[in-house]
PDB file of C-alpha atoms in Angstrom:
ATOM      1  CA  MET A 239      12.801 -14.865 -16.850  1.00 71.00           C
ATOM      2  CA  ALA A 240      10.425 -13.531 -14.159  1.00 81.00           C
ATOM      3  CA  LYS A 241       7.086 -12.533 -15.537  1.00 92.00           C
ATOM      4  CA  PRO A 242       4.502 -10.984 -13.207  1.00 97.00           C
ATOM      5  CA  ILE A 243       0.883 -12.047 -13.372  1.00 96.00           C
ATOM      6  CA  PRO A 244      -1.220  -9.858 -15.658  1.00 97.00           C
ATOM      7  CA  LEU A 245      -2.176  -6.556 -14.077  1.00 96.00           C
ATOM      8  CA  SER A 246      -5.847  -7.415 -14.635  1.00 96.00           C
ATOM      9  CA  SER A 247      -5.438 -10.476 -12.340  1.00 97.00           C
ATOM     10  CA  LEU A 248      -3.448  -8.726  -9.607  1.00 97.00           C
ATOM     11  CA  ARG A 249      -4.902  -8.525  -6.100  1.00 97.00           C
ATOM     12  CA  VAL A 250      -3.627  -5.497  -4.178  1.00 98.00           C
ATOM     13  CA  SER A 251      -4.133  -4.451  -0.566  1.00 97.00           C
ATOM     14  CA  ARG A 252      -3.819  -0.755   0.293  1.00 97.00           C
ATOM     15  CA  HIS A 253      -3.230   0.197   3.901  1.00 97.00           C
ATOM     16  CA  TYR A 254      -3.123   3.569   5.648  1.00 97.00           C
ATOM     17  CA  ILE A 255      -1.316   3.338   8.974  1.00 98.00           C
ATOM     18  CA  PRO A 256      -1.650   6.148  11.531  1.00 98.00           C
ATOM     19  CA  ALA A 257       1.378   7.854  13.042  1.00 97.00           C
ATOM     20  CA  TRP A 258       2.544   6.374  16.310  1.00 96.00           C
ATOM     21  CA  ASN A 259       4.885   8.185  18.687  1.00 93.00           C
ATOM     22  CA  MET A 260       7.775   9.287  16.441  1.00 94.00           C
ATOM     23  CA  ILE A 261       6.998   6.885  13.582  1.00 97.00           C
ATOM     24  CA  PRO A 262       5.073   8.908  10.969  1.00 96.00           C
ATOM     25  CA  ASN A 263       3.855   5.908   8.947  1.00 97.00           C
ATOM     26  CA  THR A 264       1.576   6.787   6.029  1.00 97.00           C
ATOM     27  CA  SER A 265       0.222   9.946   7.683  1.00 94.00           C
ATOM     28  CA  ILE A 266       3.144  12.118   6.596  1.00 91.00           C
ATOM     29  CA  GLN A 267       2.615  11.734   2.810  1.00 92.00           C
ATOM     30  CA  ASN A 268      -0.797  10.039   2.839  1.00 92.00           C
ATOM     31  CA  ARG A 269       0.432   7.362   0.439  1.00 95.00           C
ATOM     32  CA  PRO A 270      -0.690   3.810   1.245  1.00 97.00           C
ATOM     33  CA  LEU A 271       1.468   0.822   1.982  1.00 98.00           C
ATOM     34  CA  LEU A 272       0.724  -1.528  -0.922  1.00 98.00           C
ATOM     35  CA  ILE A 273       0.891  -5.319  -0.972  1.00 98.00           C
ATOM     36  CA  TYR A 274       0.829  -6.946  -4.403  1.00 98.00           C
ATOM     37  CA  HIS A 275      -0.263 -10.517  -3.684  1.00 98.00           C
ATOM     38  CA  SER A 276       1.322 -13.417  -5.619  1.00 97.00           C
ATOM     39  CA  VAL A 277       2.841 -11.197  -8.322  1.00 97.00           C
ATOM     40  CA  PHE A 278       5.571 -13.653  -9.283  1.00 97.00           C
ATOM     41  CA  PRO A 279       5.157 -17.426  -9.667  1.00 95.00           C
ATOM     42  CA  SER A 280       6.415 -19.644  -6.859  1.00 84.00           C
ATOM     43  CA  GLY A 281      10.062 -20.529  -7.366  1.00 88.00           C
ATOM     44  CA  THR A 282      11.013 -17.306  -9.157  1.00 95.00           C
ATOM     45  CA  SER A 283      14.661 -16.719  -8.271  1.00 96.00           C
ATOM     46  CA  PRO A 284      16.053 -13.508  -6.751  1.00 97.00           C
ATOM     47  CA  SER A 285      18.159 -12.910  -9.874  1.00 97.00           C
ATOM     48  CA  GLU A 286      15.071 -13.225 -12.112  1.00 97.00           C
ATOM     49  CA  ILE A 287      13.223 -10.665  -9.974  1.00 98.00           C
ATOM     50  CA  GLU A 288      16.227  -8.329  -9.990  1.00 98.00           C
ATOM     51  CA  THR A 289      16.413  -8.592 -13.785  1.00 97.00           C
ATOM     52  CA  HIS A 290      12.701  -7.779 -14.086  1.00 98.00           C
ATOM     53  CA  LEU A 291      12.974  -4.773 -11.741  1.00 98.00           C
ATOM     54  CA  SER A 292      15.997  -3.463 -13.640  1.00 97.00           C
ATOM     55  CA  ARG A 293      14.207  -3.882 -16.972  1.00 97.00           C
ATOM     56  CA  VAL A 294      11.179  -1.896 -15.753  1.00 98.00           C
ATOM     57  CA  GLY A 295      13.598   0.720 -14.448  1.00 97.00           C
ATOM     58  CA  ALA A 296      11.560   2.344 -11.669  1.00 98.00           C
ATOM     59  CA  VAL A 297      13.662   0.893  -8.844  1.00 98.00           C
ATOM     60  CA  ALA A 298      17.191  -0.432  -8.468  1.00 98.00           C
ATOM     61  CA  PRO A 299      17.658  -3.739  -6.589  1.00 98.00           C
ATOM     62  CA  GLN A 300      20.234  -3.286  -3.829  1.00 97.00           C
ATOM     63  CA  TRP A 301      20.189  -6.278  -1.503  1.00 97.00           C
ATOM     64  CA  ARG A 302      18.972  -9.809  -0.761  1.00 97.00           C
ATOM     65  CA  PHE A 303      18.222 -10.516   2.879  1.00 97.00           C
ATOM     66  CA  THR A 304      15.455 -11.014   5.402  1.00 96.00           C
ATOM     67  CA  MET A 305      13.836  -8.080   7.241  1.00 97.00           C
ATOM     68  CA  TYR A 306      15.409  -6.658  10.401  1.00 95.00           C
ATOM     69  CA  ASP A 307      13.611  -7.672  13.581  1.00 96.00           C
ATOM     70  CA  THR A 308      13.788  -4.129  14.995  1.00 97.00           C
ATOM     71  CA  THR A 309      11.206  -1.529  13.964  1.00 97.00           C
ATOM     72  CA  HIS A 310      12.833   0.970  11.627  1.00 97.00           C
ATOM     73  CA  PHE A 311      11.886   3.255   8.761  1.00 98.00           C
ATOM     74  CA  HIS A 312      13.575   5.213   6.017  1.00 97.00           C
ATOM     75  CA  SER A 313      13.224   8.991   5.830  1.00 96.00           C
ATOM     76  CA  ASN A 314      14.924   9.618   2.501  1.00 96.00           C
ATOM     77  CA  THR A 315      13.443   7.003   0.176  1.00 97.00           C
ATOM     78  CA  HIS A 316      10.533   4.674  -0.433  1.00 98.00           C
ATOM     79  CA  GLU A 317      11.265   0.930  -0.476  1.00 98.00           C
ATOM     80  CA  VAL A 318      10.060  -1.991  -2.604  1.00 98.00           C
ATOM     81  CA  LEU A 319      10.370  -5.440  -1.034  1.00 98.00           C
ATOM     82  CA  CYS A 320       9.967  -8.484  -3.280  1.00 98.00           C
ATOM     83  CA  VAL A 321       9.608 -11.720  -1.317  1.00 97.00           C
ATOM     84  CA  THR A 322      11.700 -14.366  -3.026  1.00 96.00           C
ATOM     85  CA  HIS A 323      11.605 -17.209  -0.561  1.00 94.00           C
ATOM     86  CA  GLY A 324       9.690 -18.360   2.490  1.00 95.00           C
ATOM     87  CA  ARG A 325       6.824 -16.966   4.489  1.00 96.00           C
ATOM     88  CA  ALA A 326       6.779 -14.446   7.347  1.00 98.00           C
ATOM     89  CA  ARG A 327       4.588 -12.286   9.546  1.00 98.00           C
ATOM     90  CA  LEU A 328       5.706  -8.672   9.317  1.00 98.00           C
ATOM     91  CA  CYS A 329       4.724  -5.625  11.356  1.00 98.00           C
ATOM     92  CA  PHE A 330       4.133  -2.231   9.755  1.00 98.00           C
ATOM     93  CA  GLY A 331       3.483   0.850  11.868  1.00 98.00           C
ATOM     94  CA  GLY A 332       5.181  -0.047  15.167  1.00 97.00           C
ATOM     95  CA  GLU A 333       4.416  -3.054  17.340  1.00 94.00           C
ATOM     96  CA  ASP A 334       2.560  -1.014  20.006  1.00 95.00           C
ATOM     97  CA  ASN A 335       0.535   0.998  17.486  1.00 97.00           C
ATOM     98  CA  PRO A 336      -3.163   0.005  17.682  1.00 97.00           C
ATOM     99  CA  GLY A 337      -3.401   0.869  13.955  1.00 97.00           C
ATOM    100  CA  ARG A 338      -0.483  -1.381  12.941  1.00 98.00           C
ATOM    101  CA  LEU A 339      -0.650  -3.956  10.170  1.00 98.00           C
ATOM    102  CA  GLU A 340       0.641  -7.529  10.646  1.00 98.00           C
ATOM    103  CA  PRO A 341       0.330  -9.305   7.299  1.00 98.00           C
ATOM    104  CA  VAL A 342       1.709 -12.714   6.398  1.00 98.00           C
ATOM    105  CA  VAL A 343       3.644 -12.462   3.154  1.00 97.00           C
ATOM    106  CA  GLU A 344       5.223 -15.202   1.084  1.00 96.00           C
ATOM    107  CA  GLY A 345       7.291 -15.867  -1.999  1.00 96.00           C
ATOM    108  CA  GLY A 346       5.934 -13.915  -4.975  1.00 97.00           C
ATOM    109  CA  ASP A 347       4.460 -11.041  -2.932  1.00 98.00           C
ATOM    110  CA  VAL A 348       5.698  -7.469  -3.317  1.00 98.00           C
ATOM    111  CA  VAL A 349       5.377  -4.764  -0.647  1.00 98.00           C
ATOM    112  CA  VAL A 350       5.722  -1.066  -1.472  1.00 98.00           C
ATOM    113  CA  VAL A 351       6.724   0.704   1.744  1.00 98.00           C
ATOM    114  CA  PRO A 352       6.388   4.509   1.678  1.00 98.00           C
ATOM    115  CA  ALA A 353       9.108   6.496   3.436  1.00 98.00           C
ATOM    116  CA  GLY A 354       8.298   6.893   7.119  1.00 98.00           C
ATOM    117  CA  VAL A 355       6.461   3.583   7.553  1.00 98.00           C
ATOM    118  CA  GLY A 356       7.915   1.584  10.435  1.00 98.00           C
ATOM    119  CA  HIS A 357       8.532  -2.052   9.618  1.00 98.00           C
ATOM    120  CA  ARG A 358      10.042  -5.169  11.123  1.00 98.00           C
ATOM    121  CA  LEU A 359      10.035  -8.961  10.968  1.00 98.00           C
ATOM    122  CA  LEU A 360       7.800 -10.521  13.629  1.00 97.00           C
ATOM    123  CA  GLU A 361       8.064 -14.189  12.692  1.00 97.00           C
ATOM    124  CA  ASP A 362       9.893 -16.198  10.053  1.00 96.00           C
ATOM    125  CA  MET A 363       7.314 -18.910   9.339  1.00 95.00           C
ATOM    126  CA  GLY A 364       9.222 -20.977   6.804  1.00 77.00           C
ATOM    127  CA  PRO A 365      11.468 -23.937   7.511  1.00 81.00           C
ATOM    128  CA  GLN A 366      14.062 -22.721   4.992  1.00 83.00           C
ATOM    129  CA  GLY A 367      14.153 -19.019   5.843  1.00 91.00           C
ATOM    130  CA  PHE A 368      12.544 -15.829   4.627  1.00 96.00           C
ATOM    131  CA  GLN A 369      14.280 -13.721   1.993  1.00 96.00           C
ATOM    132  CA  MET A 370      13.516 -10.605  -0.040  1.00 97.00           C
ATOM    133  CA  VAL A 371      15.060  -8.426  -2.710  1.00 98.00           C
ATOM    134  CA  GLY A 372      15.165  -4.840  -1.435  1.00 98.00           C
ATOM    135  CA  SER A 373      14.909  -2.061  -4.020  1.00 98.00           C
ATOM    136  CA  TYR A 374      14.738   1.725  -4.019  1.00 98.00           C
ATOM    137  CA  PRO A 375      13.678   4.308  -6.619  1.00 97.00           C
ATOM    138  CA  VAL A 376      16.300   4.907  -9.276  1.00 96.00           C
ATOM    139  CA  GLY A 377      18.331   7.968  -8.322  1.00 94.00           C
ATOM    140  CA  ALA A 378      17.308   7.881  -4.645  1.00 93.00           C
ATOM    141  CA  PRO A 379      20.019   8.502  -2.068  1.00 92.00           C
ATOM    142  CA  ALA A 380      21.407   5.590  -0.068  1.00 94.00           C
ATOM    143  CA  TRP A 381      18.656   4.608   2.370  1.00 94.00           C
ATOM    144  CA  ASP A 382      18.966   5.724   5.957  1.00 96.00           C
ATOM    145  CA  MET A 383      17.824   4.004   9.148  1.00 96.00           C
ATOM    146  CA  CYS A 384      15.473   5.717  11.596  1.00 96.00           C
ATOM    147  CA  TYR A 385      13.993   4.136  14.715  1.00 96.00           C
ATOM    148  CA  GLY A 386      11.412   6.650  15.929  1.00 94.00           C
ATOM    149  CA  ARG A 387      13.748   8.081  18.576  1.00 93.00           C
ATOM    150  CA  GLY A 388      14.659  11.561  19.725  1.00 91.00           C
ATOM    151  CA  GLY A 389      17.074  13.372  17.448  1.00 91.00           C
ATOM    152  CA  GLU A 390      15.371  12.161  14.258  1.00 92.00           C
ATOM    153  CA  GLU A 391      12.862  15.032  14.045  1.00 89.00           C
ATOM    154  CA  THR A 392      14.684  16.901  11.261  1.00 89.00           C
ATOM    155  CA  ARG A 393      14.676  13.769   9.106  1.00 90.00           C
ATOM    156  CA  LEU A 394      10.889  13.576   9.273  1.00 90.00           C
ATOM    157  CA  GLU A 395      10.458  16.882   7.458  1.00 86.00           C
ATOM    158  CA  GLY A 396      12.387  15.458   4.505  1.00 88.00           C
ATOM    159  CA  ILE A 397       9.717  12.781   4.031  1.00 94.00           C
ATOM    160  CA  ARG A 398       7.130  15.431   3.162  1.00 89.00           C
ATOM    161  CA  LYS A 399       9.297  16.631   0.270  1.00 89.00           C
ATOM    162  CA  LEU A 400       9.955  13.223  -1.288  1.00 94.00           C
ATOM    163  CA  GLY A 401       8.476  12.613  -4.704  1.00 94.00           C
ATOM    164  CA  TRP A 402       6.427   9.515  -5.455  1.00 96.00           C
ATOM    165  CA  PHE A 403       7.077   6.897  -8.121  1.00 96.00           C
ATOM    166  CA  ASP A 404       6.873   7.967 -11.782  1.00 94.00           C
ATOM    167  CA  ARG A 405       6.492   4.332 -12.858  1.00 97.00           C
ATOM    168  CA  ASP A 406       5.141   1.253 -11.151  1.00 98.00           C
ATOM    169  CA  PRO A 407       8.112  -0.893 -10.015  1.00 98.00           C
ATOM    170  CA  ILE A 408       6.523  -4.090 -11.366  1.00 98.00           C
ATOM    171  CA  TYR A 409       4.295  -2.991 -14.263  1.00 98.00           C
ATOM    172  CA  GLY A 410       5.951   0.182 -15.534  1.00 97.00           C
ATOM    173  CA  ASP A 411       3.559   2.691 -17.113  1.00 96.00           C
ATOM    174  CA  GLU A 412       0.497   1.239 -15.360  1.00 95.00           C
ATOM    175  CA  GLY A 413      -0.014  -0.216 -11.919  1.00 96.00           C
ATOM    176  CA  PRO A 414      -1.158   0.291  -8.347  1.00 97.00           C
ATOM    177  CA  VAL A 415       1.693   2.619  -7.343  1.00 96.00           C
ATOM    178  CA  LEU A 416       0.501   5.109  -9.936  1.00 95.00           C
ATOM    179  CA  ASP A 417      -3.048   4.867  -8.605  1.00 89.00           C
ATOM    180  CA  ALA A 418      -2.025   5.374  -4.959  1.00 81.00           C
ATOM    181  CA  GLU A 419      -4.345   8.031  -3.628  1.00 56.00           C
ATOM    182  CA  THR A 420      -3.049  10.764  -1.392  1.00 50.00           C
ATOM    183  CA  GLN A 421      -6.005  10.777   0.935  1.00 42.00           C
ATOM    184  CA  GLN A 422      -6.679   8.834   4.081  1.00 40.00           C
ATOM    185  CA  GLY A 423      -8.705   5.707   3.835  1.00 41.00           C
ATOM    186  CA  GLY A 424      -8.898   2.166   5.041  1.00 40.00           C
ATOM    187  CA  GLN A 425      -7.888  -1.084   3.486  1.00 39.00           C
ATOM    188  CA  VAL A 426      -8.987  -1.629  -0.062  1.00 36.00           C
ATOM    189  CA  GLY A 427      -8.740  -5.248  -1.134  1.00 35.00           C
TER     190      GLY A 427
END
């Protein structure tokens, strides 16, 4: 059974990413992108992570895959990505955005991606492939795909109206998601 590290030992990075062209990033809700570093022990299986997420009940696991290599974002739901295997460099915010974030994530990391944050795979750095479990808040509509192109303007307004998490997807009644401030700021390590 997957058991996350104690909350008191968790290292979290919080990132505010400015809007870029038609990708709103964190500016639209002012909720940070969160990276929970090394939450699950190395070797934790996708099914163990899915069981843990389902038991906590804040998000519903929906897929196992890598990340698309085209910048995209979701306008109707937030996303929780649990890295189950491998190592990769990701891009958040749009590859031409001077305020973008390009972290390297690896098995055991969890990324909470607020609606509107552009994201894509830049480089799969592992010899055996990069894989994640993708999850969305319980009760959220089926996730959509936006690319920061003309014709998506009406979808952006919906992001402003989205609620935030009532429970932390990993820790339940406590955790970084519940502490996510709604004001602009830089990285907090």
